[in-house]
């Protein structure tokens, strides 16, 4: 491969990715905020903010897929008054939107913060962006430094554009929107005030629709008096100017405009004088406030600003902001301390210790809602997605994972089926898409078991959880798990394999949708389900894996004499385990009998009962999903099926950039299959490298003891390896996984798309932490069973686990799998399970 241009590099010591050229091949973004208030920020400060829900509480406006790309964000414009008179060309520290060439540019994306620095004509402007813990606000700390020998006179303009809250209607309902916009301005030094607060500084409030049903508003504050401001976009920009050249900025003269309808914005104008070498700091704050109904107004039509003032007062000095930033960093120290590895491979360590875990937090928070590929107005939280995401996150903040499990289970139906998605704000199932994705129920077990093993908190199984959020329908969470698996075994097809419903994990294999109408959604058009014989081998494997977990859980509960939970009042967990064990055996038999194609596992049977993913097919003879799940389930291992399947993956699906989803790619639309063949060859679910499912095969490889193959599949999609090899081709952020990399049949194999919000994050984490490095939480302790490439050297994992702290030193010996001896705190141990005991422990592992 040709030498590729580099746009940045990792800084492991600071846990940052440093971008040194603003013109990245695609906006490279970061996420700010950890709980309620969130922002997306690109390397040129583009992006937007929202409170909890990117659709219903959008705070600032963003235009997707704009020309130029990534238009709109929190922008600072700097104009220098030149000694000879007149103004310099405006410039921005993040290069955009002005695009004035800078003498220096750097963007550092760190853990929930971003620092962008630009320098022009010996003035440096550096902005630190972050959302303090527990605060509903984005801090923008701007540091201006005069690096010259002359006095500098600067005119500084800030800029935010408000979104009218509902991000969907904000982009379409202009006949209304252009008349509703309202603001208030509080700039005491200019004599403009709507309250008698003693708050220093200057604040612009956005209160559209506050007069009626909304009880929330936003504000943009700076902790200093200003010399002017603007709140009306047209006045500030000039109707025909772009973000790069607002009229007010170009003329160096704010208009003190007051928005009435149209598009409200917030811009402060500040004159800054800097002596040679002098540095000044300004703190900008973009905040969000909710008021109680009775306390909405302080005077007729005037918003009650008490909470805003309190929020501002908590972050109005450099010291307070420093403190908040230190707390954020300490928070990340503690999160990243929980699982930490030291190997001889920097590229592995930085992904395991920093970026993979960071991405897991982000996917946990956002599911698939808001990124530069997900508009934030489309889908909410996915049932299957969120269950998988929490597996990558549960070790970090188990209590949040616990709540998530309850929220997800509350969107289940009494028969075990589930809403496919729910809205984070309301936590209600999403009716637009409904249910009928027959893999969904199994994932609840996948998520819950991960939580139980991490925490040992079995009380969650007793939580009373409703169906479809209907009060009065509550049953224990354990009962939810039970109906989940029942849903699979009560919906078997002619081969005794699971009926697929609308789709399984692959949303695009829509076997009960026969569509010739482009106005129909593949996801929701289920026009051919009556009498359907469409069965899924992916669900079969998923069922075996999760039902075995359930059996083990039941046996564990029986051993512990655990009582509450089972609705049939027998409280007999052994009997329940036996029942499910029988179902697992039946499923295994069904897969061996009707799911094996000779060299690999079939993918599915279609509506008519014809094979999908078989050598008999013209195209798409083999698919990854069933190879992944049936090898993870170890179905037919004794008969050699697992090894054959894994070999077939290498032979037919593996390519330079990863494992493609199916092969050969579909070259024409197959009416009976739905969305999958709608994609051109090599993209998305039609033979793209759908990174999410690569780890399934990798785990299958580790269970089969094939450490070399596992590692080589893993390294192909490990961001740090891709970063070194091809930043330009890969295009999207090199510090996180993306959902899809174009496959071997695509026009540009290796090109990445849909970065950040992908189940790949959690799966890469599970794979490396538990199966490759081999430290796996179990109910009673940590199981140590690594599977490594033959070349692996010694390494150490530090693992905080419940109330214990383990230092695990692993000494590989060239064999790929197989622990020979474990010594715990100086004493030899039988087997591979390190029993849980609070305190500090050292574990020596010889392979
Ligand atoms: C997307 C969806 C996920 C689905 C996958 C494959 O990542 O979020 O739910 O499983 O695509 O279609
Ligand atoms: C589209 C995408 C798929 C995603 C689905 C979610 O079909 O291709 O990846 O899972 O939408 O609704």
Coordinates of N, CA, C and O in Angstrom, one line a residue, residues 245-393:
X245 N -17.9 34.2 7.1 CA -17.8 35.6 7.0 C -19.1 36.3 7.4 O -19.7 37.0 6.6
X246 N -19.4 36.2 8.7 CA -20.6 37.0 9.1 C -20.3 38.5 9.0 O -19.2 38.9 9.2
X247 N -21.4 39.2 8.6 CA -21.2 40.6 8.3 C -20.7 41.3 9.5 O -19.8 42.2 9.4
X248 N -21.2 41.0 10.7 CA -20.8 41.7 11.9 C -19.3 41.5 12.2 O -18.6 42.4 12.6
X249 N -18.8 40.3 11.9 CA -17.4 40.0 12.1 C -16.6 40.7 11.1 O -15.5 41.3 11.5
X250 N -17.0 40.6 9.9 CA -16.2 41.2 8.8 C -16.0 42.7 9.1 O -14.9 43.2 8.9
X251 N -17.1 43.3 9.5 CA -17.0 44.7 9.8 C -16.4 45.0 11.2 O -16.2 46.2 11.5
X252 N -16.2 44.0 12.0 CA -15.8 44.2 13.3 C -16.7 45.0 14.2 O -16.3 45.8 15.0
X253 N -18.0 44.8 14.0 CA -19.0 45.7 14.6 C -20.3 44.9 14.9 O -21.0 44.5 14.0
X254 N -20.6 44.6 16.2 CA -21.8 43.9 16.5 C -23.0 44.8 16.3 O -22.9 46.0 16.2
X255 N -24.2 44.2 16.2 CA -25.4 45.0 15.9 C -26.4 45.1 17.1 O -27.4 45.7 17.1
X256 N -26.0 44.4 18.2 CA -26.9 44.3 19.4 C -28.4 44.0 19.0 O -29.3 44.6 19.4
X257 N -28.5 43.0 18.1 CA -29.8 42.6 17.6 C -30.6 41.8 18.6 O -30.0 41.0 19.4
X258 N -31.9 41.9 18.5 CA -32.8 41.1 19.4 C -33.7 40.3 18.5 O -34.4 40.8 17.6
X259 N -33.6 39.0 18.6 CA -34.3 38.1 17.7 C -35.8 38.1 18.0 O -36.2 38.0 19.2
X260 N -36.6 38.2 17.0 CA -38.1 37.9 17.1 C -38.4 37.0 16.0 O -38.5 37.4 14.8
X261 N -38.6 35.7 16.3 CA -38.8 34.7 15.2 C -37.5 34.5 14.4 O -36.4 34.7 14.9
X262 N -37.7 34.1 13.2 CA -36.5 33.7 12.3 C -35.6 32.7 13.1 O -36.1 31.8 13.6
X263 N -34.3 33.0 13.1 CA -33.4 32.1 13.7 C -32.6 32.7 14.8 O -31.6 33.5 14.5
X264 N -32.9 32.5 16.0 CA -32.2 33.1 17.1 C -30.8 32.5 17.3 O -30.6 31.3 17.1
X265 N -29.9 33.3 17.6 CA -28.5 32.9 17.8 C -28.0 33.5 19.1 O -28.8 34.2 19.8
X266 N -26.8 33.2 19.5 CA -26.2 33.9 20.6 C -24.7 34.3 20.2 O -24.0 33.4 19.9
X267 N -24.4 35.5 20.2 CA -23.1 35.9 19.9 C -22.7 37.1 20.9 O -23.4 38.0 21.0
X268 N -21.5 36.9 21.5 CA -21.0 37.9 22.4 C -19.9 38.7 21.6 O -19.2 38.0 20.8
X269 N -19.8 39.9 21.9 CA -18.7 40.7 21.2 C -17.8 41.3 22.4 O -18.3 42.0 23.2
X270 N -16.5 41.0 22.3 CA -15.7 41.4 23.4 C -14.4 42.0 22.8 O -13.7 41.4 22.0
X271 N -14.0 43.2 23.3 CA -12.8 43.8 22.9 C -11.7 43.4 23.9 O -11.9 43.6 25.1
X272 N -10.6 42.8 23.4 CA -9.6 42.3 24.3 C -8.3 43.0 24.0 O -7.8 43.0 22.8
X273 N -7.6 43.6 25.0 CA -6.3 44.2 24.8 C -5.3 43.3 25.5 O -5.5 42.9 26.6
X274 N -4.3 42.9 24.8 CA -3.2 42.0 25.4 C -1.9 42.7 25.3 O -1.4 43.0 24.2
X275 N -1.2 42.9 26.4 CA 0.1 43.4 26.4 C 1.1 42.3 25.9 O 0.7 41.1 25.9
X276 N 2.3 42.7 25.5 CA 3.2 41.6 25.0 C 3.3 40.5 26.1 O 3.5 40.8 27.3
X277 N 3.2 39.3 25.7 CA 3.3 38.2 26.6 C 2.1 38.0 27.5 O 2.0 37.0 28.2
X278 N 1.1 38.8 27.4 CA 0.0 38.7 28.3 C -1.0 37.6 27.9 O -1.1 37.3 26.7
X279 N -1.6 37.0 28.9 CA -2.6 35.9 28.6 C -3.9 36.3 29.3 O -3.8 36.7 30.5
X280 N -5.0 36.1 28.6 CA -6.3 36.3 29.3 C -7.2 35.1 29.1 O -7.1 34.5 28.0
X281 N -8.0 34.9 30.1 CA -8.9 33.7 30.0 C -10.3 34.2 30.1 O -10.7 34.9 31.0
X282 N -11.2 33.6 29.2 CA -12.6 33.9 29.3 C -13.3 32.6 29.4 O -12.9 31.6 28.7
X283 N -14.4 32.6 30.2 CA -15.1 31.3 30.3 C -16.5 31.5 29.7 O -17.3 32.3 30.2
X284 N -16.8 30.7 28.7 CA -18.1 30.7 28.1 C -18.8 29.5 28.6 O -18.2 28.4 28.8
X285 N -20.1 29.6 28.7 CA -20.9 28.5 29.3 C -22.2 28.4 28.5 O -23.0 29.3 28.4
X286 N -22.4 27.2 27.9 CA -23.6 26.9 27.2 C -24.4 26.0 28.1 O -24.0 24.9 28.4
X287 N -25.5 26.5 28.6 CA -26.2 25.8 29.7 C -27.7 25.5 29.4 O -28.3 26.1 28.5
X288 N -28.2 24.6 30.1 CA -29.6 24.2 29.9 C -30.3 24.1 31.3 O -29.7 23.7 32.3
X289 N -31.5 24.6 31.4 CA -32.2 24.7 32.7 C -33.7 24.2 32.5 O -34.3 24.4 31.5
X290 N -34.2 23.5 33.5 CA -35.6 23.2 33.6 C -36.2 23.8 34.8 O -35.6 23.7 35.9
X291 N -37.4 24.3 34.7 CA -38.1 24.9 35.9 C -39.4 24.1 36.2 O -40.0 23.6 35.3
X292 N -39.8 24.2 37.4 CA -41.1 23.7 37.8 C -42.1 24.6 37.2 O -42.0 25.8 37.0
X293 N -43.3 23.9 36.9 CA -44.4 24.7 36.2 C -44.7 26.0 37.0 O -44.9 27.0 36.4
X294 N -44.8 25.9 38.3 CA -45.2 27.1 39.1 C -44.1 28.1 39.2 O -44.4 29.2 39.6
X295 N -42.9 27.7 38.8 CA -41.8 28.7 39.0 C -41.2 29.1 37.7 O -40.1 29.5 37.6
X296 N -42.0 29.0 36.6 CA -41.4 29.3 35.3 C -41.0 30.7 35.1 O -40.0 31.0 34.5
X297 N -41.9 31.6 35.6 CA -41.6 33.0 35.3 C -41.3 33.8 36.6 O -41.8 33.6 37.7
X298 N -40.4 34.8 36.4 CA -40.1 35.7 37.5 C -41.0 37.0 37.4 O -41.1 37.8 38.3
X299 N -41.5 37.3 36.2 CA -42.4 38.4 36.0 C -43.1 38.0 34.7 O -42.7 37.1 34.0
X300 N -44.2 38.6 34.4 CA -44.9 38.2 33.1 C -44.0 38.1 31.9 O -43.2 39.1 31.7
X301 N -43.9 37.0 31.3 CA -43.1 36.8 30.1 C -41.6 36.7 30.4 O -40.8 36.6 29.4
X302 N -41.2 36.8 31.6 CA -39.8 36.8 31.9 C -39.4 35.5 32.6 O -40.0 35.1 33.6
X303 N -38.4 34.8 32.0 CA -38.1 33.5 32.6 C -37.4 33.6 33.9 O -36.7 34.6 34.2
X304 N -37.7 32.7 34.7 CA -37.1 32.6 36.0 C -35.7 32.1 35.8 O -35.5 30.9 35.4
X305 N -34.7 32.9 36.1 CA -33.3 32.6 35.8 C -32.5 32.1 37.0 O -31.3 32.0 36.9
X306 N -33.2 31.8 38.1 CA -32.4 31.5 39.3 C -31.5 30.3 39.1 O -30.3 30.3 39.5
X307 N -32.0 29.3 38.4 CA -31.1 28.1 38.2 C -30.0 28.4 37.3 O -28.9 27.9 37.5
X308 N -30.3 29.2 36.3 CA -29.2 29.6 35.4 C -28.1 30.4 36.1 O -26.9 30.1 36.0
X309 N -28.6 31.3 37.0 CA -27.6 32.1 37.7 C -26.7 31.2 38.7 O -25.5 31.4 38.8
X310 N -27.4 30.2 39.2 CA -26.7 29.3 40.1 C -25.6 28.5 39.3 O -24.5 28.3 39.8
X311 N -26.1 28.0 38.2 CA -25.2 27.2 37.3 C -24.0 28.1 36.9 O -22.8 27.6 37.0
X312 N -24.3 29.3 36.5 CA -23.2 30.2 36.1 C -22.3 30.4 37.2 O -21.0 30.4 37.1
X313 N -22.8 30.7 38.4 CA -22.0 31.0 39.5 C -21.1 29.9 39.9 O -20.0 30.1 40.5
X314 N -21.5 28.7 39.5 CA -20.6 27.5 39.9 C -19.4 27.3 39.0 O -18.6 26.5 39.2
X315 N -19.4 28.1 37.9 CA -18.4 27.9 36.9 C -17.9 29.2 36.3 O -17.5 29.3 35.1
X316 N -17.8 30.2 37.1 CA -17.5 31.5 36.5 C -16.1 32.0 36.8 O -15.8 33.1 36.4
X317 N -15.3 31.2 37.3 CA -13.8 31.6 37.5 C -12.9 30.5 37.0 O -13.3 29.3 36.9
X318 N -11.7 30.9 36.6 CA -10.7 29.9 36.2 C -10.5 28.8 37.2 O -10.4 27.6 36.9
X319 N -10.5 29.2 38.5 CA -10.3 28.2 39.6 C -11.4 27.2 39.6 O -11.2 26.0 39.7
X320 N -12.7 27.7 39.5 CA -13.8 26.7 39.5 C -13.8 25.8 38.3 O -14.1 24.6 38.4
X321 N -13.4 26.3 37.1 CA -13.3 25.5 35.9 C -12.2 24.5 36.0 O -12.3 23.4 35.7
X322 N -11.1 25.0 36.5 CA -9.9 24.1 36.7 C -10.3 22.9 37.6 O -10.0 21.7 37.3
X323 N -11.1 23.2 38.7 CA -11.5 22.2 39.6 C -12.4 21.2 38.9 O -12.3 20.0 39.1
X324 N -13.4 21.7 38.2 CA -14.3 20.8 37.5 C -13.6 20.0 36.4 O -13.9 18.8 36.3
X325 N -12.6 20.5 35.8 CA -11.8 19.8 34.8 C -11.0 18.7 35.5 O -10.9 17.5 35.1
X326 N -10.4 19.0 36.7 CA -9.7 18.0 37.4 C -10.6 16.9 37.9 O -10.2 15.7 37.8
X327 N -11.8 17.2 38.2 CA -12.8 16.2 38.7 C -13.1 15.3 37.5 O -13.2 14.0 37.6
X328 N -13.2 15.9 36.3 CA -13.5 15.0 35.1 C -12.4 14.1 34.8 O -12.6 12.9 34.6
X329 N -11.2 14.6 34.9 CA -10.0 13.8 34.7 C -9.9 12.7 35.7 O -9.5 11.5 35.4
X330 N -10.2 13.0 37.0 CA -10.1 12.0 38.0 C -11.1 10.9 37.8 O -10.9 9.7 38.1
X331 N -12.3 11.3 37.3 CA -13.4 10.4 37.0 C -12.9 9.4 36.0 O -13.0 8.2 36.1
X332 N -12.2 9.9 35.0 CA -11.7 9.0 33.9 C -10.6 8.1 34.4 O -10.4 7.0 34.0
X333 N -9.7 8.7 35.3 CA -8.7 7.9 35.9 C -9.3 6.7 36.6 O -8.9 5.5 36.4
X334 N -10.4 6.9 37.3 CA -10.9 5.8 38.1 C -11.6 4.8 37.2 O -11.5 3.6 37.4
X335 N -12.3 5.3 36.1 CA -12.9 4.4 35.2 C -11.9 3.5 34.5 O -12.1 2.3 34.3
X336 N -10.8 4.1 34.1 CA -9.9 3.4 33.2 C -8.9 2.6 34.1 O -8.1 1.8 33.5
X337 N -9.0 2.7 35.4 CA -8.2 2.0 36.3 C -8.7 0.6 36.5 O -8.1 -0.3 37.0
X338 N -10.0 0.3 36.1 CA -10.7 -0.9 36.5 C -10.1 -2.1 35.8 O -9.9 -3.2 36.3
X339 N -9.8 -1.9 34.5 CA -9.1 -2.9 33.7 C -8.0 -2.3 33.0 O -8.2 -1.4 32.2
X340 N -6.8 -2.8 33.2 CA -5.6 -2.1 32.6 C -4.6 -3.2 32.3 O -4.4 -4.1 33.1
X341 N -4.1 -3.1 31.1 CA -3.1 -4.1 30.7 C -1.7 -3.5 30.4 O -1.7 -2.4 29.9
X342 N -0.7 -4.2 30.7 CA 0.6 -3.8 30.2 C 1.2 -5.0 29.4 O 1.5 -6.0 30.0
X343 N 1.3 -4.8 28.1 CA 2.0 -5.8 27.3 C 3.2 -5.2 26.6 O 3.5 -4.0 27.0
X344 N 3.8 -5.8 25.7 CA 5.0 -5.2 25.0 C 4.5 -4.4 23.8 O 5.3 -4.0 23.0
X345 N 3.2 -4.3 23.6 CA 2.6 -3.8 22.4 C 1.8 -2.5 22.7 O 0.7 -2.6 23.1
X346 N 2.4 -1.4 22.3 CA 1.7 -0.1 22.6 C 0.4 0.0 21.9 O -0.5 0.6 22.4
X347 N 0.4 -0.6 20.7 CA -0.9 -0.4 19.9 C -2.0 -1.2 20.6 O -3.2 -0.8 20.5
X348 N -1.7 -2.3 21.2 CA -2.7 -3.0 22.0 C -3.1 -2.3 23.2 O -4.2 -2.1 23.5
X349 N -2.1 -1.9 24.0 CA -2.3 -1.3 25.3 C -3.2 0.0 25.1 O -4.1 0.2 25.9
X350 N -2.9 0.8 24.1 CA -3.6 2.1 24.1 C -5.1 1.8 23.7 O -6.0 2.5 24.2
X351 N -5.4 0.8 23.0 CA -6.8 0.5 22.7 C -7.5 -0.1 23.9 O -8.6 0.3 24.2
X352 N -6.8 -1.0 24.5 CA -7.4 -1.7 25.7 C -7.6 -0.7 26.8 O -8.6 -0.6 27.5
X353 N -6.6 0.1 27.1 CA -6.6 0.9 28.3 C -7.3 2.2 28.1 O -7.7 2.9 29.1
X354 N -7.4 2.7 26.9 CA -7.9 4.0 26.7 C -9.1 4.0 25.7 O -10.3 4.1 26.1
X355 N -8.8 3.8 24.5 CA -9.8 4.2 23.5 C -11.0 3.2 23.4 O -12.1 3.6 23.1
X356 N -10.7 1.9 23.5 CA -11.8 1.0 23.4 C -12.8 1.2 24.6 O -14.0 1.2 24.4
X357 N -12.3 1.4 25.7 CA -13.1 1.6 26.9 C -13.9 2.9 26.8 O -15.0 3.0 27.2
X358 N -13.2 3.9 26.2 CA -13.8 5.2 26.1 C -15.0 5.1 25.1 O -16.1 5.6 25.3
X359 N -14.8 4.4 24.0 CA -15.8 4.2 23.0 C -17.0 3.4 23.6 O -18.2 3.7 23.3
X360 N -16.7 2.5 24.5 CA -17.8 1.7 25.1 C -18.7 2.7 25.9 O -19.9 2.5 25.9
X361 N -18.1 3.6 26.6 CA -18.9 4.6 27.4 C -19.8 5.4 26.4 O -20.9 5.6 26.7
X362 N -19.2 5.8 25.3 CA -19.9 6.6 24.4 C -21.1 5.8 23.8 O -22.2 6.3 23.7
X363 N -20.8 4.6 23.4 CA -21.9 3.8 22.8 C -23.0 3.5 23.9 O -24.2 3.5 23.6
X364 N -22.5 3.3 25.1 CA -23.5 3.1 26.1 C -24.4 4.3 26.3 O -25.6 4.2 26.4
X365 N -23.8 5.5 26.3 CA -24.6 6.7 26.4 C -25.5 7.0 25.2 O -26.6 7.5 25.4
X366 N -25.1 6.7 24.0 CA -25.8 7.2 22.9 C -26.4 6.2 22.0 O -27.1 6.5 21.1
X367 N -26.2 4.9 22.4 CA -26.7 3.8 21.5 C -26.4 4.2 20.1 O -25.2 4.4 19.7
X368 N -27.4 4.3 19.2 CA -27.1 4.6 17.8 C -27.7 5.9 17.5 O -28.2 6.2 16.3
X369 N -27.9 6.8 18.5 CA -28.7 8.0 18.2 C -27.9 9.2 17.5 O -28.3 9.6 16.4
X370 N -26.8 9.6 18.1 CA -26.2 10.9 17.6 C -24.8 10.8 17.3 O -23.9 10.6 18.2
X371 N -24.4 10.8 16.0 CA -23.0 10.9 15.6 C -23.0 11.7 14.3 O -23.9 12.4 14.0
X372 N -21.9 11.6 13.6 CA -21.9 12.3 12.3 C -22.4 11.4 11.2 O -22.4 11.7 10.0
X373 N -23.0 10.3 11.6 CA -23.7 9.4 10.6 C -25.1 9.1 11.1 O -25.9 8.7 10.3
X374 N -25.3 9.3 12.3 CA -26.7 9.1 12.9 C -27.1 10.6 13.3 O -26.5 11.2 14.0
X375 N -28.3 11.0 12.7 CA -28.7 12.4 12.8 C -29.2 12.8 14.2 O -29.4 13.9 14.5
X376 N -29.5 11.8 15.0 CA -30.0 12.1 16.3 C -31.5 12.3 16.2 O -32.2 12.5 17.3
X377 N -32.1 12.2 15.1 CA -33.6 12.3 15.0 C -34.2 11.0 14.5 O -35.4 10.9 14.4
X378 N -33.3 10.0 14.1 CA -33.8 8.8 13.6 C -34.2 7.9 14.7 O -35.4 7.8 15.2
X379 N -33.3 7.1 15.1 CA -33.7 6.1 16.1 C -33.3 6.5 17.5 O -32.3 7.2 17.7
X380 N -33.9 5.9 18.5 CA -33.5 6.1 19.9 C -32.6 5.0 20.3 O -31.6 4.8 19.7
X381 N -32.9 4.3 21.4 CA -32.0 3.2 21.9 C -32.6 1.9 21.4 O -33.8 1.7 21.4
X382 N -31.7 1.1 20.9 CA -32.1 -0.2 20.4 C -32.1 -1.2 21.5 O -31.3 -1.2 22.4
X383 N -33.1 -2.1 21.4 CA -33.2 -3.2 22.5 C -31.9 -4.1 22.4 O -31.2 -4.3 23.4
X384 N -31.6 -4.6 21.2 CA -30.4 -5.4 21.1 C -29.2 -4.6 21.3 O -28.2 -5.1 21.9
X385 N -29.2 -3.4 20.7 CA -27.9 -2.6 20.7 C -27.5 -2.3 22.2 O -26.4 -2.4 22.6
X386 N -28.5 -1.8 22.9 CA -28.2 -1.4 24.3 C -27.8 -2.6 25.2 O -26.9 -2.4 26.0
X387 N -28.4 -3.7 24.9 CA -27.9 -4.9 25.7 C -26.5 -5.2 25.4 O -25.7 -5.6 26.3
X388 N -26.1 -5.1 24.2 CA -24.7 -5.4 23.8 C -23.8 -4.3 24.3 O -22.7 -4.6 24.8
X389 N -24.2 -3.1 24.2 CA -23.4 -2.0 24.6 C -23.0 -2.1 26.1 O -21.9 -1.8 26.5
X390 N -24.0 -2.5 26.9 CA -23.8 -2.5 28.3 C -22.7 -3.5 28.7 O -22.1 -3.4 29.7
X391 N -22.5 -4.5 27.9 CA -21.5 -5.5 28.2 C -20.1 -4.9 28.1 O -19.2 -5.3 28.8
X392 N -20.0 -3.9 27.3 CA -18.7 -3.2 27.2 C -18.5 -2.2 28.3 O -17.4 -1.6 28.4
X393 N -19.5 -1.9 29.0 CA -19.5 -0.8 29.9 C -19.7 -1.2 31.4 O -19.3 -0.5 32.3

